[in-house]
Each structure stands twice: as structure tokens, then as C-alpha cells.
PDB file of C-alpha atoms in Angstrom:
ATOM      1  CA  UNK B  41       7.754   6.900  14.987  1.00 95.00           C
ATOM      2  CA  UNK B  42       7.777   4.348  17.942  1.00 98.00           C
ATOM      3  CA  UNK B  43       6.085   4.388  21.165  1.00 98.00           C
ATOM      4  CA  UNK B  44       6.581   2.761  24.276  1.00 98.00           C
ATOM      5  CA  UNK B  45       4.152   0.034  22.432  1.00 97.00           C
ATOM      6  CA  UNK B  46       5.989  -0.452  19.368  1.00 98.00           C
ATOM      7  CA  UNK B  47       8.852  -2.251  21.808  1.00 98.00           C
ATOM      8  CA  UNK B  48       8.275  -5.805  21.827  1.00 98.00           C
ATOM      9  CA  UNK B  49       9.502  -8.480  23.874  1.00 98.00           C
ATOM     10  CA  UNK B  50      12.782  -9.725  22.401  1.00 98.00           C
ATOM     11  CA  UNK B  51      12.581  -6.881  18.466  1.00 98.00           C
ATOM     12  CA  UNK B  52      15.750  -6.191  18.068  1.00 98.00           C
ATOM     13  CA  UNK B  53      17.257  -3.315  15.930  1.00 98.00           C
ATOM     14  CA  UNK B  54      20.921  -3.365  14.285  1.00 98.00           C
ATOM     15  CA  UNK B  55      23.394  -0.376  14.855  1.00 98.00           C
ATOM     16  CA  UNK B  56      25.125   1.085  11.519  1.00 98.00           C
ATOM     17  CA  UNK B  57      28.799   0.268  11.957  1.00 98.00           C
ATOM     18  CA  UNK B  58      30.973   3.213  13.225  1.00 98.00           C
ATOM     19  CA  UNK B  59      34.927   3.456  12.610  1.00 98.00           C
ATOM     20  CA  UNK B  60      37.320   4.565  15.710  1.00 98.00           C
ATOM     21  CA  UNK B  61      38.455   6.556  14.687  1.00 98.00           C
ATOM     22  CA  UNK B  62      42.305   7.705  16.644  1.00 98.00           C
ATOM     23  CA  UNK B  63      42.246  11.466  16.433  1.00 98.00           C
ATOM     24  CA  UNK B  64      38.341  10.634  17.913  1.00 98.00           C
ATOM     25  CA  UNK B  65      39.386   8.725  20.422  1.00 98.00           C
ATOM     26  CA  UNK B  66      42.267  10.744  21.953  1.00 98.00           C
ATOM     27  CA  UNK B  67      39.997  13.962  21.285  1.00 98.00           C
ATOM     28  CA  UNK B  68      37.356  12.260  23.984  1.00 98.00           C
ATOM     29  CA  UNK B  69      40.087  11.344  25.865  1.00 98.00           C
ATOM     30  CA  UNK B  70      41.431  14.403  26.544  1.00 98.00           C
ATOM     31  CA  UNK B  71      38.742  16.379  27.604  1.00 98.00           C
ATOM     32  CA  UNK B  72      37.281  13.382  29.864  1.00 98.00           C
ATOM     33  CA  UNK B  73      39.887  10.482  30.243  1.00 97.00           C
ATOM     34  CA  UNK B  74      43.283  11.676  29.579  1.00 97.00           C
ATOM     35  CA  UNK B  75      45.124   8.496  31.025  1.00 95.00           C
ATOM     36  CA  UNK B  76      47.574   7.339  28.928  1.00 94.00           C
ATOM     37  CA  UNK B  77      46.912   4.613  27.188  1.00 95.00           C
ATOM     38  CA  UNK B  78      43.664   6.676  25.407  1.00 96.00           C
ATOM     39  CA  UNK B  79      46.245   9.460  24.677  1.00 97.00           C
ATOM     40  CA  UNK B  80      49.177   7.567  23.239  1.00 96.00           C
ATOM     41  CA  UNK B  81      49.884   4.836  20.873  1.00 96.00           C
ATOM     42  CA  UNK B  82      53.245   3.510  22.389  1.00 96.00           C
ATOM     43  CA  UNK B  83      51.898   3.943  26.390  1.00 95.00           C
ATOM     44  CA  UNK B  84      49.027   1.986  24.437  1.00 95.00           C
ATOM     45  CA  UNK B  85      51.488  -0.640  24.043  1.00 96.00           C
ATOM     46  CA  UNK B  86      52.879  -0.517  26.836  1.00 93.00           C
ATOM     47  CA  UNK B  87      49.505  -0.916  28.539  1.00 90.00           C
ATOM     48  CA  UNK B  88      47.561  -4.156  29.084  1.00 89.00           C
ATOM     49  CA  UNK B  89      45.165  -3.447  26.461  1.00 91.00           C
ATOM     50  CA  UNK B  90      47.731  -3.333  23.987  1.00 93.00           C
ATOM     51  CA  UNK B  91      47.317  -0.087  21.829  1.00 96.00           C
ATOM     52  CA  UNK B  92      46.235   3.139  21.311  1.00 97.00           C
ATOM     53  CA  UNK B  93      42.340   2.122  23.160  1.00 97.00           C
ATOM     54  CA  UNK B  94      39.157   4.473  23.762  1.00 98.00           C
ATOM     55  CA  UNK B  95      37.931   5.387  27.142  1.00 97.00           C
ATOM     56  CA  UNK B  96      34.902   2.790  27.415  1.00 97.00           C
ATOM     57  CA  UNK B  97      33.024   5.486  28.720  1.00 98.00           C
ATOM     58  CA  UNK B  98      34.116   6.721  24.718  1.00 98.00           C
ATOM     59  CA  UNK B  99      32.759   3.389  23.123  1.00 98.00           C
ATOM     60  CA  UNK B 100      29.711   3.473  25.523  1.00 98.00           C
ATOM     61  CA  UNK B 101      28.538   7.631  24.192  1.00 98.00           C
ATOM     62  CA  UNK B 102      29.083   5.499  20.490  1.00 98.00           C
ATOM     63  CA  UNK B 103      27.415   2.984  21.610  1.00 98.00           C
ATOM     64  CA  UNK B 104      24.643   5.736  23.067  1.00 98.00           C
ATOM     65  CA  UNK B 105      24.638   7.292  18.928  1.00 98.00           C
ATOM     66  CA  UNK B 106      24.270   4.058  17.358  1.00 98.00           C
ATOM     67  CA  UNK B 107      21.124   3.268  19.306  1.00 98.00           C
ATOM     68  CA  UNK B 108      19.645   6.638  18.571  1.00 98.00           C
ATOM     69  CA  UNK B 109      20.445   6.435  14.657  1.00 98.00           C
ATOM     70  CA  UNK B 110      19.406   3.181  14.535  1.00 98.00           C
ATOM     71  CA  UNK B 111      15.515   3.456  16.829  1.00 98.00           C
ATOM     72  CA  UNK B 112      15.564   6.040  19.768  1.00 97.00           C
ATOM     73  CA  UNK B 113      15.690   8.990  17.206  1.00 96.00           C
ATOM     74  CA  UNK B 114      12.397   8.084  15.336  1.00 97.00           C
ATOM     75  CA  UNK B 115      10.884   6.978  19.087  1.00 97.00           C
ATOM     76  CA  UNK B 116       8.662   8.917  21.863  1.00 96.00           C
ATOM     77  CA  UNK B 117      11.843   8.112  24.308  1.00 95.00           C
ATOM     78  CA  UNK B 118      11.812  10.504  27.128  1.00 92.00           C
ATOM     79  CA  UNK B 119      15.452   9.675  28.584  1.00 92.00           C
ATOM     80  CA  UNK B 120      16.525   6.526  30.823  1.00 94.00           C
ATOM     81  CA  UNK B 121      16.791   6.397  34.352  1.00 94.00           C
ATOM     82  CA  UNK B 122      19.999   4.460  34.632  1.00 96.00           C
ATOM     83  CA  UNK B 123      23.032   1.525  32.978  1.00 97.00           C
ATOM     84  CA  UNK B 124      22.587  -1.638  35.012  1.00 97.00           C
ATOM     85  CA  UNK B 125      25.974  -2.990  34.014  1.00 98.00           C
ATOM     86  CA  UNK B 126      27.778  -2.020  31.281  1.00 98.00           C
ATOM     87  CA  UNK B 127      31.114  -4.796  30.865  1.00 98.00           C
ATOM     88  CA  UNK B 128      33.434  -3.296  28.953  1.00 97.00           C
ATOM     89  CA  UNK B 129      34.470  -7.301  27.877  1.00 97.00           C
ATOM     90  CA  UNK B 130      37.795  -6.010  25.287  1.00 97.00           C
ATOM     91  CA  UNK B 131      39.906  -2.509  24.391  1.00 97.00           C
ATOM     92  CA  UNK B 132      38.420  -1.111  21.366  1.00 98.00           C
ATOM     93  CA  UNK B 133      41.762   0.024  19.543  1.00 98.00           C
ATOM     94  CA  UNK B 134      42.406   2.167  16.374  1.00 97.00           C
ATOM     95  CA  UNK B 135      41.047   2.120  13.705  1.00 97.00           C
ATOM     96  CA  UNK B 136      38.556  -1.020  14.536  1.00 98.00           C
ATOM     97  CA  UNK B 137      34.771  -1.043  13.792  1.00 98.00           C
ATOM     98  CA  UNK B 138      32.162  -1.338  15.455  1.00 98.00           C
ATOM     99  CA  UNK B 139      28.382  -2.533  15.516  1.00 98.00           C
ATOM    100  CA  UNK B 140      26.213  -4.285  16.593  1.00 98.00           C
ATOM    101  CA  UNK B 141      22.407  -4.084  18.267  1.00 98.00           C
ATOM    102  CA  UNK B 142      20.040  -3.476  21.104  1.00 98.00           C
ATOM    103  CA  UNK B 143      17.301  -6.661  21.683  1.00 98.00           C
ATOM    104  CA  UNK B 144      14.221  -5.854  23.927  1.00 98.00           C
ATOM    105  CA  UNK B 145      14.277  -7.856  27.023  1.00 98.00           C
ATOM    106  CA  UNK B 146      11.289  -7.088  29.137  1.00 98.00           C
ATOM    107  CA  UNK B 147       8.156  -4.613  28.781  1.00 98.00           C
ATOM    108  CA  UNK B 148       5.651  -2.603  31.182  1.00 97.00           C
ATOM    109  CA  UNK B 149       3.929   0.004  32.011  1.00 97.00           C
ATOM    110  CA  UNK B 150       4.969   2.219  34.536  1.00 94.00           C
ATOM    111  CA  UNK B 151       3.050   2.567  37.571  1.00 92.00           C
ATOM    112  CA  UNK B 152       4.539   5.840  39.051  1.00 91.00           C
ATOM    113  CA  UNK B 153       4.013   8.543  35.588  1.00 89.00           C
ATOM    114  CA  UNK B 154       0.780   7.462  33.466  1.00 89.00           C
ATOM    115  CA  UNK B 155       1.457   8.144  30.400  1.00 94.00           C
ATOM    116  CA  UNK B 156       4.825   6.445  30.492  1.00 95.00           C
ATOM    117  CA  UNK B 157       6.413   2.860  29.892  1.00 97.00           C
ATOM    118  CA  UNK B 158      10.031   1.394  30.706  1.00 97.00           C
ATOM    119  CA  UNK B 159      11.883  -1.001  28.181  1.00 98.00           C
ATOM    120  CA  UNK B 160      15.197  -3.051  29.476  1.00 98.00           C
ATOM    121  CA  UNK B 161      16.358  -3.211  26.700  1.00 98.00           C
ATOM    122  CA  UNK B 162      19.884  -5.146  26.096  1.00 98.00           C
ATOM    123  CA  UNK B 163      22.461  -3.981  23.895  1.00 98.00           C
ATOM    124  CA  UNK B 164      25.821  -5.449  22.783  1.00 98.00           C
ATOM    125  CA  UNK B 165      28.779  -3.422  20.398  1.00 98.00           C
ATOM    126  CA  UNK B 166      30.717  -5.656  18.880  1.00 98.00           C
ATOM    127  CA  UNK B 167      34.503  -4.425  16.630  1.00 98.00           C
ATOM    128  CA  UNK B 168      34.817  -6.019  13.306  1.00 98.00           C
ATOM    129  CA  UNK B 169      35.953  -9.936  14.716  1.00 98.00           C
ATOM    130  CA  UNK B 170      32.658  -9.964  15.686  1.00 98.00           C
ATOM    131  CA  UNK B 171      33.515 -10.203  19.121  1.00 98.00           C
ATOM    132  CA  UNK B 172      31.715  -8.236  22.042  1.00 98.00           C
ATOM    133  CA  UNK B 173      33.499  -5.080  22.432  1.00 98.00           C
ATOM    134  CA  UNK B 174      31.281  -4.007  25.576  1.00 98.00           C
ATOM    135  CA  UNK B 175      27.795  -5.289  26.815  1.00 98.00           C
ATOM    136  CA  UNK B 176      25.084  -4.145  28.795  1.00 98.00           C
ATOM    137  CA  UNK B 177      22.170  -3.167  29.591  1.00 98.00           C
ATOM    138  CA  UNK B 178      19.482  -0.105  29.898  1.00 98.00           C
ATOM    139  CA  UNK B 179      15.827   1.101  30.626  1.00 97.00           C
ATOM    140  CA  UNK B 180      14.688   3.535  29.284  1.00 97.00           C
ATOM    141  CA  UNK B 181      11.427   5.350  29.549  1.00 96.00           C
ATOM    142  CA  UNK B 182       9.273   5.564  25.675  1.00 97.00           C
ATOM    143  CA  UNK B 183       5.639   7.979  25.827  1.00 96.00           C
ATOM    144  CA  UNK B 184       3.012   5.405  25.289  1.00 97.00           C
ATOM    145  CA  UNK B 185       0.151   5.679  21.979  1.00 95.00           C
ATOM    146  CA  UNK B 186      -2.259   4.666  24.481  1.00 87.00           C
ATOM    147  CA  UNK B 187      -3.170   6.881  27.255  1.00 77.00           C
ATOM    148  CA  UNK B 188      -4.612   4.670  29.349  1.00 72.00           C
ATOM    149  CA  UNK B 189      -3.556   1.387  30.068  1.00 68.00           C
ATOM    150  CA  UNK B 190      -6.190  -1.430  29.142  1.00 62.00           C
TER     151      UNK B 190
ATOM    152  CA  UNK G 217      51.328   7.901  42.734  1.00 95.00           C
ATOM    153  CA  UNK G 218      48.686   5.894  43.782  1.00 98.00           C
ATOM    154  CA  UNK G 219      49.560   1.926  43.842  1.00 98.00           C
ATOM    155  CA  UNK G 220      46.387  -0.791  44.341  1.00 98.00           C
ATOM    156  CA  UNK G 221      47.977  -0.625  48.259  1.00 97.00           C
ATOM    157  CA  UNK G 222      46.572   2.453  48.265  1.00 98.00           C
ATOM    158  CA  UNK G 223      43.320   2.112  48.296  1.00 98.00           C
ATOM    159  CA  UNK G 224      42.159   1.285  51.302  1.00 98.00           C
ATOM    160  CA  UNK G 225      38.478   0.789  51.723  1.00 98.00           C
ATOM    161  CA  UNK G 226      36.632   3.896  53.467  1.00 98.00           C
ATOM    162  CA  UNK G 227      39.659   5.293  51.767  1.00 98.00           C
ATOM    163  CA  UNK G 228      38.079   8.865  50.192  1.00 98.00           C
ATOM    164  CA  UNK G 229      38.479  11.195  46.683  1.00 98.00           C
ATOM    165  CA  UNK G 230      36.714  14.295  46.824  1.00 98.00           C
ATOM    166  CA  UNK G 231      35.790  15.474  43.577  1.00 98.00           C
ATOM    167  CA  UNK G 232      37.031  19.358  42.528  1.00 98.00           C
ATOM    168  CA  UNK G 233      33.874  21.185  41.074  1.00 98.00           C
ATOM    169  CA  UNK G 234      32.763  21.549  37.026  1.00 98.00           C
ATOM    170  CA  UNK G 235      29.904  23.880  35.712  1.00 98.00           C
ATOM    171  CA  UNK G 236      28.136  22.169  33.480  1.00 98.00           C
ATOM    172  CA  UNK G 237      28.303  24.419  31.027  1.00 98.00           C
ATOM    173  CA  UNK G 238      25.130  24.131  28.090  1.00 98.00           C
ATOM    174  CA  UNK G 239      27.699  24.869  24.820  1.00 98.00           C
ATOM    175  CA  UNK G 240      29.567  21.705  26.577  1.00 98.00           C
ATOM    176  CA  UNK G 241      26.309  19.976  26.887  1.00 98.00           C
ATOM    177  CA  UNK G 242      24.817  20.732  23.514  1.00 98.00           C
ATOM    178  CA  UNK G 243      28.428  19.678  21.973  1.00 98.00           C
ATOM    179  CA  UNK G 244      28.262  16.400  23.473  1.00 98.00           C
ATOM    180  CA  UNK G 245      24.632  15.763  22.883  1.00 98.00           C
ATOM    181  CA  UNK G 246      25.108  16.441  18.879  1.00 98.00           C
ATOM    182  CA  UNK G 247      27.953  14.186  18.715  1.00 98.00           C
ATOM    183  CA  UNK G 248      26.577  11.290  20.672  1.00 98.00           C
ATOM    184  CA  UNK G 249      22.838  11.790  22.181  1.00 97.00           C
ATOM    185  CA  UNK G 250      21.215  14.213  20.190  1.00 97.00           C
ATOM    186  CA  UNK G 251      17.793  13.820  22.020  1.00 95.00           C
ATOM    187  CA  UNK G 252      15.423  17.701  21.891  1.00 94.00           C
ATOM    188  CA  UNK G 253      15.641  17.509  25.496  1.00 95.00           C
ATOM    189  CA  UNK G 254      19.865  17.721  25.211  1.00 96.00           C
ATOM    190  CA  UNK G 255      19.920  20.109  22.050  1.00 97.00           C
ATOM    191  CA  UNK G 256      17.221  22.709  22.802  1.00 96.00           C
ATOM    192  CA  UNK G 257      16.430  24.781  26.211  1.00 96.00           C
ATOM    193  CA  UNK G 258      12.124  24.834  25.335  1.00 96.00           C
ATOM    194  CA  UNK G 259      12.324  20.899  23.946  1.00 95.00           C
ATOM    195  CA  UNK G 260      13.673  20.247  27.382  1.00 95.00           C
ATOM    196  CA  UNK G 261      11.176  22.596  29.079  1.00 96.00           C
ATOM    197  CA  UNK G 262       8.406  20.270  27.096  1.00 93.00           C
ATOM    198  CA  UNK G 263       9.882  17.247  28.904  1.00 90.00           C
ATOM    199  CA  UNK G 264      10.071  15.272  31.531  1.00 89.00           C
ATOM    200  CA  UNK G 265      13.863  16.845  32.906  1.00 91.00           C
ATOM    201  CA  UNK G 266      11.795  20.363  32.617  1.00 93.00           C
ATOM    202  CA  UNK G 267      14.974  22.004  30.958  1.00 96.00           C
ATOM    203  CA  UNK G 268      18.010  21.337  28.816  1.00 97.00           C
ATOM    204  CA  UNK G 269      19.138  18.289  30.172  1.00 97.00           C
ATOM    205  CA  UNK G 270      22.729  17.092  29.978  1.00 98.00           C
ATOM    206  CA  UNK G 271      23.324  13.113  28.333  1.00 97.00           C
ATOM    207  CA  UNK G 272      23.302  10.985  31.304  1.00 97.00           C
ATOM    208  CA  UNK G 273      26.798   9.724  28.876  1.00 98.00           C
ATOM    209  CA  UNK G 274      27.538  13.366  29.215  1.00 98.00           C
ATOM    210  CA  UNK G 275      27.554  13.693  33.009  1.00 98.00           C
ATOM    211  CA  UNK G 276      29.456  10.643  33.595  1.00 98.00           C
ATOM    212  CA  UNK G 277      32.147  11.270  30.849  1.00 98.00           C
ATOM    213  CA  UNK G 278      32.158  14.519  33.278  1.00 98.00           C
ATOM    214  CA  UNK G 279      32.907  12.643  36.316  1.00 98.00           C
ATOM    215  CA  UNK G 280      34.950  10.042  35.080  1.00 98.00           C
ATOM    216  CA  UNK G 281      37.376  13.118  34.595  1.00 98.00           C
ATOM    217  CA  UNK G 282      36.221  14.083  38.033  1.00 98.00           C
ATOM    218  CA  UNK G 283      37.696  11.000  39.523  1.00 98.00           C
ATOM    219  CA  UNK G 284      40.433  11.705  36.969  1.00 98.00           C
ATOM    220  CA  UNK G 285      41.459  14.387  38.734  1.00 98.00           C
ATOM    221  CA  UNK G 286      40.725  13.724  42.504  1.00 98.00           C
ATOM    222  CA  UNK G 287      43.024  11.116  42.220  1.00 98.00           C
ATOM    223  CA  UNK G 288      43.460   8.167  39.002  1.00 97.00           C
ATOM    224  CA  UNK G 289      45.331  10.952  37.280  1.00 96.00           C
ATOM    225  CA  UNK G 290      48.206  10.374  39.245  1.00 97.00           C
ATOM    226  CA  UNK G 291      47.544   6.422  39.892  1.00 97.00           C
ATOM    227  CA  UNK G 292      48.768   3.238  38.535  1.00 96.00           C
ATOM    228  CA  UNK G 293      45.363   2.534  37.105  1.00 95.00           C
ATOM    229  CA  UNK G 294      44.923   0.268  33.887  1.00 92.00           C
ATOM    230  CA  UNK G 295      41.363   0.875  33.176  1.00 92.00           C
ATOM    231  CA  UNK G 296      38.438  -1.084  34.208  1.00 94.00           C
ATOM    232  CA  UNK G 297      36.538  -4.126  33.391  1.00 94.00           C
ATOM    233  CA  UNK G 298      32.721  -1.931  33.576  1.00 96.00           C
ATOM    234  CA  UNK G 299      30.649  -0.357  35.200  1.00 97.00           C
ATOM    235  CA  UNK G 300      28.503  -1.875  38.081  1.00 97.00           C
ATOM    236  CA  UNK G 301      25.206   0.563  37.659  1.00 98.00           C
ATOM    237  CA  UNK G 302      25.281   4.266  36.855  1.00 98.00           C
ATOM    238  CA  UNK G 303      21.607   5.851  38.099  1.00 98.00           C
ATOM    239  CA  UNK G 304      20.893   8.874  36.951  1.00 97.00           C
ATOM    240  CA  UNK G 305      18.802  10.300  40.043  1.00 97.00           C
ATOM    241  CA  UNK G 306      17.663  13.454  38.669  1.00 97.00           C
ATOM    242  CA  UNK G 307      18.936  15.779  35.788  1.00 97.00           C
ATOM    243  CA  UNK G 308      21.423  17.974  35.646  1.00 98.00           C
ATOM    244  CA  UNK G 309      19.609  21.238  33.895  1.00 98.00           C
ATOM    245  CA  UNK G 310      22.156  23.774  32.223  1.00 97.00           C
ATOM    246  CA  UNK G 311      24.398  26.201  34.823  1.00 97.00           C
ATOM    247  CA  UNK G 312      24.024  23.462  36.993  1.00 98.00           C
ATOM    248  CA  UNK G 313      28.127  22.776  39.474  1.00 98.00           C
ATOM    249  CA  UNK G 314      28.280  19.284  39.258  1.00 98.00           C
ATOM    250  CA  UNK G 315      30.906  17.782  42.797  1.00 98.00           C
ATOM    251  CA  UNK G 316      30.894  14.476  44.985  1.00 98.00           C
ATOM    252  CA  UNK G 317      33.388  11.544  45.486  1.00 98.00           C
ATOM    253  CA  UNK G 318      34.420   8.556  44.959  1.00 98.00           C
ATOM    254  CA  UNK G 319      35.250   5.972  47.467  1.00 98.00           C
ATOM    255  CA  UNK G 320      36.767   2.364  47.666  1.00 98.00           C
ATOM    256  CA  UNK G 321      34.180  -0.164  48.645  1.00 98.00           C
ATOM    257  CA  UNK G 322      36.673  -3.650  48.195  1.00 98.00           C
ATOM    258  CA  UNK G 323      40.356  -4.290  47.314  1.00 98.00           C
ATOM    259  CA  UNK G 324      41.578  -7.092  46.469  1.00 97.00           C
ATOM    260  CA  UNK G 325      44.552  -9.160  44.205  1.00 97.00           C
ATOM    261  CA  UNK G 326      44.137 -10.167  40.496  1.00 94.00           C
ATOM    262  CA  UNK G 327      44.322 -13.645  40.803  1.00 92.00           C
ATOM    263  CA  UNK G 328      44.610 -14.423  36.569  1.00 91.00           C
ATOM    264  CA  UNK G 329      46.852 -11.027  36.125  1.00 89.00           C
ATOM    265  CA  UNK G 330      49.511 -11.129  38.454  1.00 89.00           C
ATOM    266  CA  UNK G 331      50.881  -7.686  39.537  1.00 94.00           C
ATOM    267  CA  UNK G 332      47.144  -6.256  39.361  1.00 95.00           C
ATOM    268  CA  UNK G 333      44.621  -5.335  41.780  1.00 97.00           C
ATOM    269  CA  UNK G 334      41.373  -4.575  41.938  1.00 97.00           C
ATOM    270  CA  UNK G 335      39.378  -2.146  43.488  1.00 98.00           C
ATOM    271  CA  UNK G 336      36.084  -0.878  43.904  1.00 98.00           C
ATOM    272  CA  UNK G 337      34.335   1.829  43.449  1.00 98.00           C
ATOM    273  CA  UNK G 338      31.509   4.106  45.160  1.00 98.00           C
ATOM    274  CA  UNK G 339      30.993   7.109  42.848  1.00 98.00           C
ATOM    275  CA  UNK G 340      28.323  10.318  43.707  1.00 98.00           C
ATOM    276  CA  UNK G 341      28.008  13.051  41.641  1.00 98.00           C
ATOM    277  CA  UNK G 342      25.685  15.795  43.033  1.00 98.00           C
ATOM    278  CA  UNK G 343      24.594  19.439  42.233  1.00 98.00           C
ATOM    279  CA  UNK G 344      24.645  22.360  43.908  1.00 98.00           C
ATOM    280  CA  UNK G 345      21.538  21.416  46.493  1.00 98.00           C
ATOM    281  CA  UNK G 346      23.632  17.923  47.471  1.00 98.00           C
ATOM    282  CA  UNK G 347      21.842  16.278  45.990  1.00 98.00           C
ATOM    283  CA  UNK G 348      22.821  13.279  44.240  1.00 98.00           C
ATOM    284  CA  UNK G 349      22.392  13.347  40.182  1.00 98.00           C
ATOM    285  CA  UNK G 350      24.829  10.288  39.422  1.00 98.00           C
ATOM    286  CA  UNK G 351      25.270   7.432  41.790  1.00 98.00           C
ATOM    287  CA  UNK G 352      27.837   4.249  40.276  1.00 98.00           C
ATOM    288  CA  UNK G 353      30.086   1.687  41.059  1.00 98.00           C
ATOM    289  CA  UNK G 354      32.578  -0.190  38.823  1.00 98.00           C
ATOM    290  CA  UNK G 355      35.813  -1.400  38.912  1.00 97.00           C
ATOM    291  CA  UNK G 356      39.956  -0.300  38.183  1.00 97.00           C
ATOM    292  CA  UNK G 357      42.834  -2.246  38.053  1.00 96.00           C
ATOM    293  CA  UNK G 358      45.756  -0.334  39.506  1.00 97.00           C
ATOM    294  CA  UNK G 359      48.825  -1.753  39.573  1.00 96.00           C
ATOM    295  CA  UNK G 360      50.560  -2.667  42.763  1.00 97.00           C
ATOM    296  CA  UNK G 361      53.632  -2.160  44.490  1.00 95.00           C
ATOM    297  CA  UNK G 362      54.693  -4.842  45.901  1.00 87.00           C
ATOM    298  CA  UNK G 363      54.818  -7.654  43.202  1.00 76.00           C
ATOM    299  CA  UNK G 364      54.379 -10.483  44.832  1.00 72.00           C
ATOM    300  CA  UNK G 365      51.785 -11.351  47.224  1.00 67.00           C
ATOM    301  CA  UNK G 366      52.383 -11.868  50.609  1.00 62.00           C
TER     302      UNK G 366
END
């Protein structure tokens, strides 16, 4: 299990690649973001995105899953207070294979919550051409191994 | 249809309430964010969130759907370059009923993309007690009614 103390600045966790299947993209869009370019190939081609494209929220949720599988699922994560920013830099098109990494930017113990630490990550999701499609920074709370700060 | 010109500063769009059903929360978490507090009531009670709680990404995706239903589904939206920030301010617990609003902060024509305008929104999602649970700002591209800027 990864505790707060394991997230040293600069440590990097690489993702396992995930293929963006058209059926998954359409199912997500149908439930949460039913805009034409996320639901239909022809509408996507007519849009500025250039084809059937994933909702940015779908790409972000897949990114969460890649973080989970890369390290957070084997950690003392207590959730996140939010996202500092999320840039959707390029369209994610049907069949794209996404991968990427999370890297520790900063780690500090919480002043208000004893026994917890806050880790800020930079997360980059890239496509099969190595182009960044979504770049974000977010903070996550983890339990500390040492309950008392020395 | 709502074009760029319809998004005057200060204009507010109210959401239709959505209930966060435990089965939906668990299904989303199972696919995208399988952390114990998002999958299991008992694990949620033991966590700092205090009960079975929605993944922040689920709350955000539901927020997208509420934006869609409130105005974006009847607009010339061309997608979003990203989120300026997203603060998950309080846990969203099973059975919570979410509502809220999007308000236009700023609207300007794109310099690089003729015929498009960029609208920045503040989005607040609140629970049944009126407490903000997720607050964000994001930009969305819309087609302009007037192709040429006067």
C-alpha cells in the first residue's frame, strides 16, 4: 500500500493503455453529454473535432481509471478536493489508444486533518501518436504512515 | 437555438434536479473510479466522506448533463477547451438530490477561429440542503449568429 510518505516529489506513475471504443464513447455521451459530435460519426465529421469524439468528461473519467490502475487503487487515498485545471488539448477520436502518466508535483502534510497528507499531481493523457489530449493537475489526500509529524 | 450572442454576461441557466441513486453511483465507480468509499456503504462510513459517496467525476458528469438539459442541448456548442478549476466542496452521498446553475462570466469572439465565440461559465452544483457540492468554471465554444464581427 502506498501511503503519503511514498509520494516523493518527481515520482512518476505510468498508465496502462486504454482503447477508446466507439460504443463506450457513445454510451457515456448518451448518459452524460449527449452532444451530436459525441454521439454520431457524421455529426462529428461536420464539427470542428473532425470525427466521433469522446466527451471531455469521458476522457477525464478514463484518466481517473488509469490513475487508479497505475497506483491509486493500491494506496491510502481518501479522495480529492478538486481539480486545479483540466485542458482538453486535442479531440479524442474513436479508436484512439490513450496512455500517459501522473507525476508528483508537491507533497505536504495537512495542517487541518492530522494523519493525512496532500499530494498534487500533474496528469498527462496522450494518444497513440504521443500527442497530449488531456493535461490536468489535481490534489489527492492520502493517509500518512507516521501518524505524528516529526 | 442559442448562439454565442445569446450568452450575455450574467445570464443564468438553472438546472433541473437529479437524484444520485446508489446503483448509478456504484456503476460509475465500478467503471471509472473503483475506490472503496464509492463502491460500498460500510467502506464509505469508515472514510472521511461519511457514507457511500459519488466519485467527483460522476458528480461532474452529472453536472455536464444538467448543463446540457438546461441550455447546452439547445445551443450551437462546439465543445470545450477545458475546465479552469473544479472544487469538490462536500461529499455527494447516496440519495442526494443535486441541482444548481450555470452563469455567464465572460463572452468574447475567438480571434483564431472566425465565426466562433468563447463563453466562460461559473457552474454551481448544490445538494438538497442548498450546500454547494461542486463549483467549477469552464469555457465553451459556440457558433456566432453573425459570421462577421461588427
